[in-house]
CSV table of C-alpha atoms in Angstrom, one decimal:
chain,number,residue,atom,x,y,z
A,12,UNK,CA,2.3,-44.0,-14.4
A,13,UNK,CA,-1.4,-43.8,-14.7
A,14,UNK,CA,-2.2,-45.0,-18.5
A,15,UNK,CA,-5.0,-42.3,-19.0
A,16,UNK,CA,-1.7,-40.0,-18.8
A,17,UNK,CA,0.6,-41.6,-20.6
A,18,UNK,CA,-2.3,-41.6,-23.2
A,19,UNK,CA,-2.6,-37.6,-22.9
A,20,UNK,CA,1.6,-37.5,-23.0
A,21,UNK,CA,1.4,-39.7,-26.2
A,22,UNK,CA,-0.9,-37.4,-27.6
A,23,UNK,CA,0.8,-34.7,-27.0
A,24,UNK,CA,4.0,-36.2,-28.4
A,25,UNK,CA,2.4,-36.5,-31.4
A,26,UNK,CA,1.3,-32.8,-31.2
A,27,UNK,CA,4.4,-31.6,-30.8
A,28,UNK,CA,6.2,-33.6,-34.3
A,29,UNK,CA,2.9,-32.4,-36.1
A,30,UNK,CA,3.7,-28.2,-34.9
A,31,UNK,CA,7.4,-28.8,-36.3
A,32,UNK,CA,5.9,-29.7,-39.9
A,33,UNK,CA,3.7,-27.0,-39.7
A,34,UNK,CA,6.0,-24.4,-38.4
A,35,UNK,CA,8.9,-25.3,-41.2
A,36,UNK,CA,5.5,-24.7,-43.9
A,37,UNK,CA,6.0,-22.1,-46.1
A,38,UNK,CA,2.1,-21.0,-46.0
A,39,UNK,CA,2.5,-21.2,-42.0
A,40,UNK,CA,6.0,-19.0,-42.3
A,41,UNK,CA,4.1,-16.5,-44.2
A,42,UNK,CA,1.3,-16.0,-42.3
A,43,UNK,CA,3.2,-14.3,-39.0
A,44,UNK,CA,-0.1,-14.6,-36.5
A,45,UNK,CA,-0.4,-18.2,-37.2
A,46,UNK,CA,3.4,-18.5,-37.0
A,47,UNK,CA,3.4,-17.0,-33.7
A,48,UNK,CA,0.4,-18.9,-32.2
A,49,UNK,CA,2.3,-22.1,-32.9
A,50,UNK,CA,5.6,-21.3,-31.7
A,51,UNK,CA,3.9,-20.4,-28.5
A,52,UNK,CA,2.3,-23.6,-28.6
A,53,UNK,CA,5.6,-25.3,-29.6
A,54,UNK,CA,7.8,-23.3,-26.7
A,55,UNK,CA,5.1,-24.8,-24.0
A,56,UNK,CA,4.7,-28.3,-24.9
A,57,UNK,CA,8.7,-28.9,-25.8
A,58,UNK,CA,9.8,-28.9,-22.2
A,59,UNK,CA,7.0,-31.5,-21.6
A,60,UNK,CA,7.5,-33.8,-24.5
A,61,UNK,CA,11.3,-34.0,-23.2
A,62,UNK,CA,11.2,-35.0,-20.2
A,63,UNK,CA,8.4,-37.8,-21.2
A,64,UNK,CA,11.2,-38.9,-23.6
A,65,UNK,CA,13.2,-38.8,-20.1
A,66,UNK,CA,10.8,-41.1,-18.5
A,67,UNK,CA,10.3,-43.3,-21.5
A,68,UNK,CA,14.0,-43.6,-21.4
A,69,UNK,CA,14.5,-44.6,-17.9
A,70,UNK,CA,12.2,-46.9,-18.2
A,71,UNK,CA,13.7,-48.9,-21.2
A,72,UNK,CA,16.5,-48.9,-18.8
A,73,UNK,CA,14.6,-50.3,-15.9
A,74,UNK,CA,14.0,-53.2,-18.1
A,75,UNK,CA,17.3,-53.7,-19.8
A,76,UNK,CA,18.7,-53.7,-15.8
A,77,UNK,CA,16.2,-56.0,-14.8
A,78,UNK,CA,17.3,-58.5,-17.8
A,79,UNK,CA,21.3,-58.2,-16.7
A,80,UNK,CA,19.9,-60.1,-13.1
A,81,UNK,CA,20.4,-63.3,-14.6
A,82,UNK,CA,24.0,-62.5,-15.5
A,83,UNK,CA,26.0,-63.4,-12.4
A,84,UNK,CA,29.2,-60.8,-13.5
A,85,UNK,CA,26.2,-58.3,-13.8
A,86,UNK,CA,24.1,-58.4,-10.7
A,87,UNK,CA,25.7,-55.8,-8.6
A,88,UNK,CA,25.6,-53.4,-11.5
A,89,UNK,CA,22.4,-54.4,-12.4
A,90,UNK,CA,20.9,-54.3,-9.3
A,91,UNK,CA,22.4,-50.7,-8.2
A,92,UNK,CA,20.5,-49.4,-11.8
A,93,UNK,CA,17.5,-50.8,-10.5
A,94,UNK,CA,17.5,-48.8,-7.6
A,95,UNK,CA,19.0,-45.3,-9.1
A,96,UNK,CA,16.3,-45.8,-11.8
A,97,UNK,CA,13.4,-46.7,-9.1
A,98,UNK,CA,14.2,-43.4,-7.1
A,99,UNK,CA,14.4,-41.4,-10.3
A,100,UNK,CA,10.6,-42.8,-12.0
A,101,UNK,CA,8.5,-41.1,-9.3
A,102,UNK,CA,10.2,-37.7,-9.6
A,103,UNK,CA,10.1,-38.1,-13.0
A,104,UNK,CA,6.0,-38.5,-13.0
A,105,UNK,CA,5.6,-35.8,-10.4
A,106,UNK,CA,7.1,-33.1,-12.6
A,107,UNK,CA,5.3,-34.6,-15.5
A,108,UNK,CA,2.6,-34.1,-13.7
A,109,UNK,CA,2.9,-30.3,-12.1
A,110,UNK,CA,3.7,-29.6,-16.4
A,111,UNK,CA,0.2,-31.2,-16.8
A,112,UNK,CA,-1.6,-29.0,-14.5
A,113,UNK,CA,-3.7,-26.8,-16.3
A,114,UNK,CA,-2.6,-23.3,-16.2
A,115,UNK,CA,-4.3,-20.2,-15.1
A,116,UNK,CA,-4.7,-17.9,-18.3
A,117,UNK,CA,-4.6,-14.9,-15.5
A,118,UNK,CA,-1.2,-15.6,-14.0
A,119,UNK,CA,0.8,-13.2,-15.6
A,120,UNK,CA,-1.7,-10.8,-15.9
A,121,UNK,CA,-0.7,-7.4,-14.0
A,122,UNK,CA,-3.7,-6.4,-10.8
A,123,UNK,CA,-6.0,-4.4,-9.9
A,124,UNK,CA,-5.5,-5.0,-5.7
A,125,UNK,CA,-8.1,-3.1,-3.4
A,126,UNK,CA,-8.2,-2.7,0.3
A,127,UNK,CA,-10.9,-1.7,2.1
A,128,UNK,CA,-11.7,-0.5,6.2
A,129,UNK,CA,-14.0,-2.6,7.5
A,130,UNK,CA,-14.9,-3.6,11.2
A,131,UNK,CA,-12.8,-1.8,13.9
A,132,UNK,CA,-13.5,2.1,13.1
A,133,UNK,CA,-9.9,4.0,12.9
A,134,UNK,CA,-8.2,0.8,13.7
A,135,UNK,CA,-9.2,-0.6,11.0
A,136,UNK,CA,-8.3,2.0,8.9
A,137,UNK,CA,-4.8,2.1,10.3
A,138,UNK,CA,-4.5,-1.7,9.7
A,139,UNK,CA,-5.5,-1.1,6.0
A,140,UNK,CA,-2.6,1.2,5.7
A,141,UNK,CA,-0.4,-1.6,7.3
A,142,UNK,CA,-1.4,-3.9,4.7
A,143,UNK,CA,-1.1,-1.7,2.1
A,144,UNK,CA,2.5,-1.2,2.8
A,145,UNK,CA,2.9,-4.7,3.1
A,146,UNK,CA,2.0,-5.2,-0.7
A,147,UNK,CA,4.2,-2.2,-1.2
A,148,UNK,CA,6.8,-3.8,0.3
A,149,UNK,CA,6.5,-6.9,-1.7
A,150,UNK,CA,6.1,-5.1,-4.9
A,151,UNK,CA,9.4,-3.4,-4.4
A,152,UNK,CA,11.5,-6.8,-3.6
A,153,UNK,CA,9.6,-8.0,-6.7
A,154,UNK,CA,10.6,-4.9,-8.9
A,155,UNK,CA,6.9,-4.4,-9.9
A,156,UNK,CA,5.6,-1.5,-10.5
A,157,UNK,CA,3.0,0.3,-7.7
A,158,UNK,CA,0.8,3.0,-8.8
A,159,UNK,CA,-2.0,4.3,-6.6
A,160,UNK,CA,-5.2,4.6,-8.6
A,161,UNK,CA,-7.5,5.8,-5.6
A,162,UNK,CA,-7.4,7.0,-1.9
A,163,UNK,CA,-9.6,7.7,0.8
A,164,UNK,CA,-7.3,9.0,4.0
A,165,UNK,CA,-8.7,8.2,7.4
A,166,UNK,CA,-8.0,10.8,10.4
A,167,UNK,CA,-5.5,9.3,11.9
A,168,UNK,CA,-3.6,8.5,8.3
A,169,UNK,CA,-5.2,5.4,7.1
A,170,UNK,CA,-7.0,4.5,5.0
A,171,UNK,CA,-11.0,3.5,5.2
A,172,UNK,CA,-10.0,2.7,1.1
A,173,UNK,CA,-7.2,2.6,-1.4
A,174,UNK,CA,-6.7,1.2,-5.4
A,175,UNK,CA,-3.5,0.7,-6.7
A,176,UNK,CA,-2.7,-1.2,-9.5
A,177,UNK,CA,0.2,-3.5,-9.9
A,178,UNK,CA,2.5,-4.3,-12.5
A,179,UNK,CA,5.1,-6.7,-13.4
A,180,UNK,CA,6.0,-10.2,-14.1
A,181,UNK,CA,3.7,-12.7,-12.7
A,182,UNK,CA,1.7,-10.4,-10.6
A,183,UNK,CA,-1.4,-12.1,-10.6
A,184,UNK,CA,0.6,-15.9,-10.1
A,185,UNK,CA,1.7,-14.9,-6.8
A,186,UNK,CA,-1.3,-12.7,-5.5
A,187,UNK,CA,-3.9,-14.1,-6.2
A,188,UNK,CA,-5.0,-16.2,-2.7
A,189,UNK,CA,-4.8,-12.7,-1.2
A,190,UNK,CA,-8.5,-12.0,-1.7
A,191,UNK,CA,-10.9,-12.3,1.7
A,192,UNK,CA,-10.7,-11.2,4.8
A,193,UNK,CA,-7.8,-10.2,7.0
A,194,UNK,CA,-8.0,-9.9,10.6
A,195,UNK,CA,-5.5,-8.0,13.3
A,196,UNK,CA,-5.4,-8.4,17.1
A,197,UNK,CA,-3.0,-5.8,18.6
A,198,UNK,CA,-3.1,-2.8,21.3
A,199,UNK,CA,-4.6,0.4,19.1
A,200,UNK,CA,-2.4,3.3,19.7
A,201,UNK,CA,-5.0,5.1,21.1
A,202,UNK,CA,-5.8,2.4,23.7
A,203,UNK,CA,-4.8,3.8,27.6
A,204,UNK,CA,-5.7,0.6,29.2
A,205,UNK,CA,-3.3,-1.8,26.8
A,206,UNK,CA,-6.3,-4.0,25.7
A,207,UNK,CA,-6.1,-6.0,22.7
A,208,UNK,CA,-8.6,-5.0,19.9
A,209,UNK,CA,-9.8,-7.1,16.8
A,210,UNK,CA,-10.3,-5.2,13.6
A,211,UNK,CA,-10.6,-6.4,10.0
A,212,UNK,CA,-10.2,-5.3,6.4
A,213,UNK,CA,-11.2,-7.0,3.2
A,214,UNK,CA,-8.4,-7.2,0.6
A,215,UNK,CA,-9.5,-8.0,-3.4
A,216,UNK,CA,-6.7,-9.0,-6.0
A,217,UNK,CA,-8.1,-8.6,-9.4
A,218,UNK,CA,-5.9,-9.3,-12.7
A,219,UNK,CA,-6.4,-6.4,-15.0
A,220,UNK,CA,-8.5,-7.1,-18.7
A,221,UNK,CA,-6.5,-6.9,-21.2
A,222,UNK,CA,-8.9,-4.5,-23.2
A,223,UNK,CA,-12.0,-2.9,-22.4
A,224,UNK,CA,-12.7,-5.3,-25.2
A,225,UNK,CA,-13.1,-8.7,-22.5
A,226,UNK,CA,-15.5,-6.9,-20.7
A,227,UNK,CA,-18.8,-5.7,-22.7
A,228,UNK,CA,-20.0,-2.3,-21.7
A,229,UNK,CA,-23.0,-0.8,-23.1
A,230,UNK,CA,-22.5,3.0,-22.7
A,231,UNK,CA,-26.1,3.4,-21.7
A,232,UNK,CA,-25.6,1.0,-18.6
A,233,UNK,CA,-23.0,3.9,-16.9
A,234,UNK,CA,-23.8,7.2,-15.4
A,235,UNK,CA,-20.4,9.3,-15.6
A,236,UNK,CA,-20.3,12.1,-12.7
A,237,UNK,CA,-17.3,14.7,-12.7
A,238,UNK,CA,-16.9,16.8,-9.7
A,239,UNK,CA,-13.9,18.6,-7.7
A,240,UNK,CA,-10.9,16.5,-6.2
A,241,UNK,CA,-11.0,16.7,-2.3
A,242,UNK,CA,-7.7,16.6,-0.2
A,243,UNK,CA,-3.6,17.1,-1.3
A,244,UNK,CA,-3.1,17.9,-4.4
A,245,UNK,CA,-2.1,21.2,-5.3
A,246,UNK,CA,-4.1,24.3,-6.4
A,247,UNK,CA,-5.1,23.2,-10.0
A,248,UNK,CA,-5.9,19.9,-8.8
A,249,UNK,CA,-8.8,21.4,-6.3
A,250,UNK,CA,-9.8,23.9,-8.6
A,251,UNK,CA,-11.4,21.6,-11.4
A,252,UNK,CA,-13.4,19.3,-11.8
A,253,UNK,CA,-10.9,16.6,-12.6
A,254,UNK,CA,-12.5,13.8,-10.1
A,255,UNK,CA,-14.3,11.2,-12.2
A,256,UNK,CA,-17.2,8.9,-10.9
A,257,UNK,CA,-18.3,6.3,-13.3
A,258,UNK,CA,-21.5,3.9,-11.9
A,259,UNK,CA,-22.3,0.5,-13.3
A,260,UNK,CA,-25.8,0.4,-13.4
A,261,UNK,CA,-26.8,-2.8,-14.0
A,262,UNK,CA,-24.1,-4.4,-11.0
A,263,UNK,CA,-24.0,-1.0,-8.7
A,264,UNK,CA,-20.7,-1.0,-9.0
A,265,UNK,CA,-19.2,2.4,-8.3
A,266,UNK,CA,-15.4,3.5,-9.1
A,267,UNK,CA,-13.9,6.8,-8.6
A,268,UNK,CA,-10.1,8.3,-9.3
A,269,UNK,CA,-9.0,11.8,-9.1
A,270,UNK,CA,-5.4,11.0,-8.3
A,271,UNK,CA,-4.2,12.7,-11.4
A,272,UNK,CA,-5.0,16.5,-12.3
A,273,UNK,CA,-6.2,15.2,-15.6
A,274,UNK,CA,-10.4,14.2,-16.2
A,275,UNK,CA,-9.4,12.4,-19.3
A,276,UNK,CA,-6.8,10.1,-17.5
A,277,UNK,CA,-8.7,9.6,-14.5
A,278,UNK,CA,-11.5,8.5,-16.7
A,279,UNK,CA,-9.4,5.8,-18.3
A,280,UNK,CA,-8.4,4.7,-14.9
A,281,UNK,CA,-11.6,4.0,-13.2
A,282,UNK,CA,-12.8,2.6,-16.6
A,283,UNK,CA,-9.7,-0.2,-16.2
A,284,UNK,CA,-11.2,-0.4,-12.2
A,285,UNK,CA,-14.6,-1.3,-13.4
A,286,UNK,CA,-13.5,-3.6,-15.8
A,287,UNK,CA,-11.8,-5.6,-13.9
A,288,UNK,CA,-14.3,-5.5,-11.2
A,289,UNK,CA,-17.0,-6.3,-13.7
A,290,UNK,CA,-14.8,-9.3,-15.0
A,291,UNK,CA,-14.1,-10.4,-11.1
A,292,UNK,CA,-17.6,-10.8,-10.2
A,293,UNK,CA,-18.4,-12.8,-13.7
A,294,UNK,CA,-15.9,-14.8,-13.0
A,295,UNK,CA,-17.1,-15.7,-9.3
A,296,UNK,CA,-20.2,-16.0,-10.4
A,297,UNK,CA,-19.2,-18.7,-12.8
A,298,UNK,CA,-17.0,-20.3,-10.3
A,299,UNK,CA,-19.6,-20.7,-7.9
A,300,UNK,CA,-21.8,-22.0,-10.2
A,301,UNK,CA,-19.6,-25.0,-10.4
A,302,UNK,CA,-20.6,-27.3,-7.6
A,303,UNK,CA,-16.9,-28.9,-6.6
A,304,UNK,CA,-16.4,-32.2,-5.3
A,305,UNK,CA,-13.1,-31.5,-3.3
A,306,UNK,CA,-12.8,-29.3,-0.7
A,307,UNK,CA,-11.0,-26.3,-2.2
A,308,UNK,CA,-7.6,-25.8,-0.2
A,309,UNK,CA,-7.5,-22.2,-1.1
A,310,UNK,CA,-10.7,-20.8,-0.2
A,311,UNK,CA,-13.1,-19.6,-2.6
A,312,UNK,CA,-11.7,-15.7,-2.3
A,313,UNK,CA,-14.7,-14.2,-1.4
A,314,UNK,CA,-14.4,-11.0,-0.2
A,315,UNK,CA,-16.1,-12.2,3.4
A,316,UNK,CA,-14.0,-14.9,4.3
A,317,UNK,CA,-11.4,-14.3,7.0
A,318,UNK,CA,-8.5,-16.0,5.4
A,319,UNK,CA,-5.9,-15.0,7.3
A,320,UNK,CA,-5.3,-12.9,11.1
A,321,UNK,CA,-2.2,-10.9,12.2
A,322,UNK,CA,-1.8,-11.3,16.2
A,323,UNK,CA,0.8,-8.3,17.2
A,324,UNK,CA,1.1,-9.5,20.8
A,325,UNK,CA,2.0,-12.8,20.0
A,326,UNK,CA,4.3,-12.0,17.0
A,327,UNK,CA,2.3,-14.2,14.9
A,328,UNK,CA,0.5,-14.5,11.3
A,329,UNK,CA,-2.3,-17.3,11.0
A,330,UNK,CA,-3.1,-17.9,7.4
A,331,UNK,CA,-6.4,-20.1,8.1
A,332,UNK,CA,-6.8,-21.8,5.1
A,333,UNK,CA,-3.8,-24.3,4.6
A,334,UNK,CA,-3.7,-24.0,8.9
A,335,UNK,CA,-0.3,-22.2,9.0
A,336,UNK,CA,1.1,-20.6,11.8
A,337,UNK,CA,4.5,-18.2,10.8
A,338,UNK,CA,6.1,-16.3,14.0
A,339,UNK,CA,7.6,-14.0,12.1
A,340,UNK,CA,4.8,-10.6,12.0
A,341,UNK,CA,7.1,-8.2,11.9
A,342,UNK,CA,9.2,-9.3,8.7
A,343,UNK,CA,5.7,-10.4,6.8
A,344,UNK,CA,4.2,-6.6,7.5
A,345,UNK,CA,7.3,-5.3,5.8
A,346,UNK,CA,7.0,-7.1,2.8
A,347,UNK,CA,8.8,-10.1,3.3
A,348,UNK,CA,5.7,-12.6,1.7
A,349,UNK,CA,7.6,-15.4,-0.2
A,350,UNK,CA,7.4,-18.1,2.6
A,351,UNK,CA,3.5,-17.5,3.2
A,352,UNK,CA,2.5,-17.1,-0.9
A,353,UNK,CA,5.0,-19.9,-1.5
A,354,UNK,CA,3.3,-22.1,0.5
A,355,UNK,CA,-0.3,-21.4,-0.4
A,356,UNK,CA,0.9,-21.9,-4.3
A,357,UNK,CA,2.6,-25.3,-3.2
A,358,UNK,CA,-0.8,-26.3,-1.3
A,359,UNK,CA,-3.0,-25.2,-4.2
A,360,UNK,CA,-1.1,-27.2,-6.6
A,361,UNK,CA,-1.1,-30.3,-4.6
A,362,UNK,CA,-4.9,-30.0,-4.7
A,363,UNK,CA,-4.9,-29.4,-8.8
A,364,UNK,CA,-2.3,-32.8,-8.9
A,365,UNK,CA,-5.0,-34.6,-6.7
A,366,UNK,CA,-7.6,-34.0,-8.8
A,367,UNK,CA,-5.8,-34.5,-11.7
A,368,UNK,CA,-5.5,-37.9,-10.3
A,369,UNK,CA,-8.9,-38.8,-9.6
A,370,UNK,CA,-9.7,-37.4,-13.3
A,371,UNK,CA,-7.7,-39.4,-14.7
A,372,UNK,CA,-8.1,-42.7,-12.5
């Protein structure tokens, strides 16, 4: 094991005995915001501190075994602990390591996910519905909870743009390398001479603020427009001016939801939208910002990059970024996203480990 870690696991260890004196102090007891800040800090670093004790362990053994070679009555049974205990160590220090990885304060955070029409005309739109029902899909085998925030139908029953927001367990964790571009070559519908066309969409997975609090929003810097809902929704829902537009005026960003017969709710939705909007494009910002000395396995997310292309005719999905090819289109479209998200996770954390490595060489 590299010593700069064991260093940081030492530390740690020492962390962890100094949180149970504090958290058995009466002052500490009494003060329940300061008690529950500690046990949260206790419950996470527990785990770790074990299984270092795990590895300290097996490797006291390693060098007890190694001492019982010079026993002839004890080689065999030395010798076979040397090799269970060698095959054991590296595990040991990978999982050490994965519990080192510095985790994403988002990951549990419910979404904000967006998807939006973009080259390819009614196609496109068509393809955006497709990928909205994918999510769908997902969400349901997840038991998350789907709520659309906004809609724009296309002609043909797309959509040229829809908002819904997302919430359960881990939502953000596991869709969070959806962002970019997403690319389908298929025969439209509306195609007489069976010719394959390309169309895109853009897809945006934002983890919802927690408060309007994160995101500092001087009421002067928004223009707030009402006006009457357009398409299904009943006669009440047509007949006022539910519909809420809310512009950000120093980003341009515009949000509008009239999904719900109420002004007052539909206010408080598009305000969440901006939000988290608002906090995406702070947060690129500041990610880009960062000049990065490995290539990032991921992608960056932006919004432009084709990250992934669904190829109908060939029953295949290409996700471009970690080069993998799954022939399998028709279960992914309805839902079925474990083995593609899985593996972008797995190949995003072997990049974190990796540069945990170098950091600490």
């Amino acid at each position: 094991m590299n010593q700069s870690i064991r260093d940081k696991l030492e530390h740690l260890t020492g962390r962890l005995a100094e949180l149970d004196r504090m958290l058995a102090s009466s002052e500490v007891i009494a003060d329940q915001n300061e008690f529950r800040k500690l046990s949260c800090e206790h419950a996470e670093l527990a785990p770790l501190v074990a299984l270092y004790q795990t590895w300290r362990q097996s490797e006291a053994d390693l060098t007890s075994a190694r001492e019982m070679l010079d026993d002839p009555e004890m080689r065999d049974l030395a010798e076979a602990e040397i090799t269970a205990i060698k095959e054991r160590l590296p595990l040991l220090e990978t999982e050490l390591s994965q519990l080192l990885l510095p985790k994403d304060a988002d990951d549990e955070r419910n979404v904000f996910l967006e998807i939006r029409a973009g080259t390819g005309g009614e196609e496109s739109a068509l393809f955006a519905g497709n990928l909205f029902r994918m999510y769908s899909r997902y969400a349901e085998r997840q038991r998350w909870r789907l709520e659309v925030i906004s809609a724009t139908v296309s002609d043909l029953g797309g959509y040229r743009e829809i908002i819904a927001r997302i919430s359960g367990s881990g939502v953000y964790a596991r869709l969070k390398f959806e962002s970019g571009g997403h690319r389908v070559q298929r025969v439209p519908d509306t195609e007489t001479q069976g010719r394959i066309h390309t169309s895109a969409c853009t897809v945006a997975v934002m983890p919802e603020a927690d408060a309007l609090a994160e995101v500092l929003i001087n009421p002067s810097e928004i223009r707030i427009d009402t006006y009457r809902a357009s398409g299904a929704g009943g006669q009440h829902i047509n007949k006022t001016d539910s519909a809420v537009r809310i512009t950000h005026l120093p980003t341009g960003i515009v949000v509008e939801c009239q999904d719900d017969r109420s002004q007052h709710k539909n206010k408080a939705q598009a305000l969440s939208v901006l939000v988290a909007r608002i906090r995406d494009r702070q947060q690129s910002e500041q990610h880009a910002s960062i000049a990065s000395e490995r290539r990032n396995l991921i992608g960056s997310g932006d919004r432009s990059e084709r990250i992934r292309t669904y190829n109908f005719p060939q029953g295949r999905v290409t996700d471009h970024r970690i080069n993998l090819t799954l022939y399998k289109i028709d279960a992914i479209i309805d839902g079925d996203l474990d083995e593609l998200l899985g593996a972008l996770s797995a190949e995003h954390q072997s990049d974190l480990l990796a540069t945990l490595s170098e950091n600490s060489a």
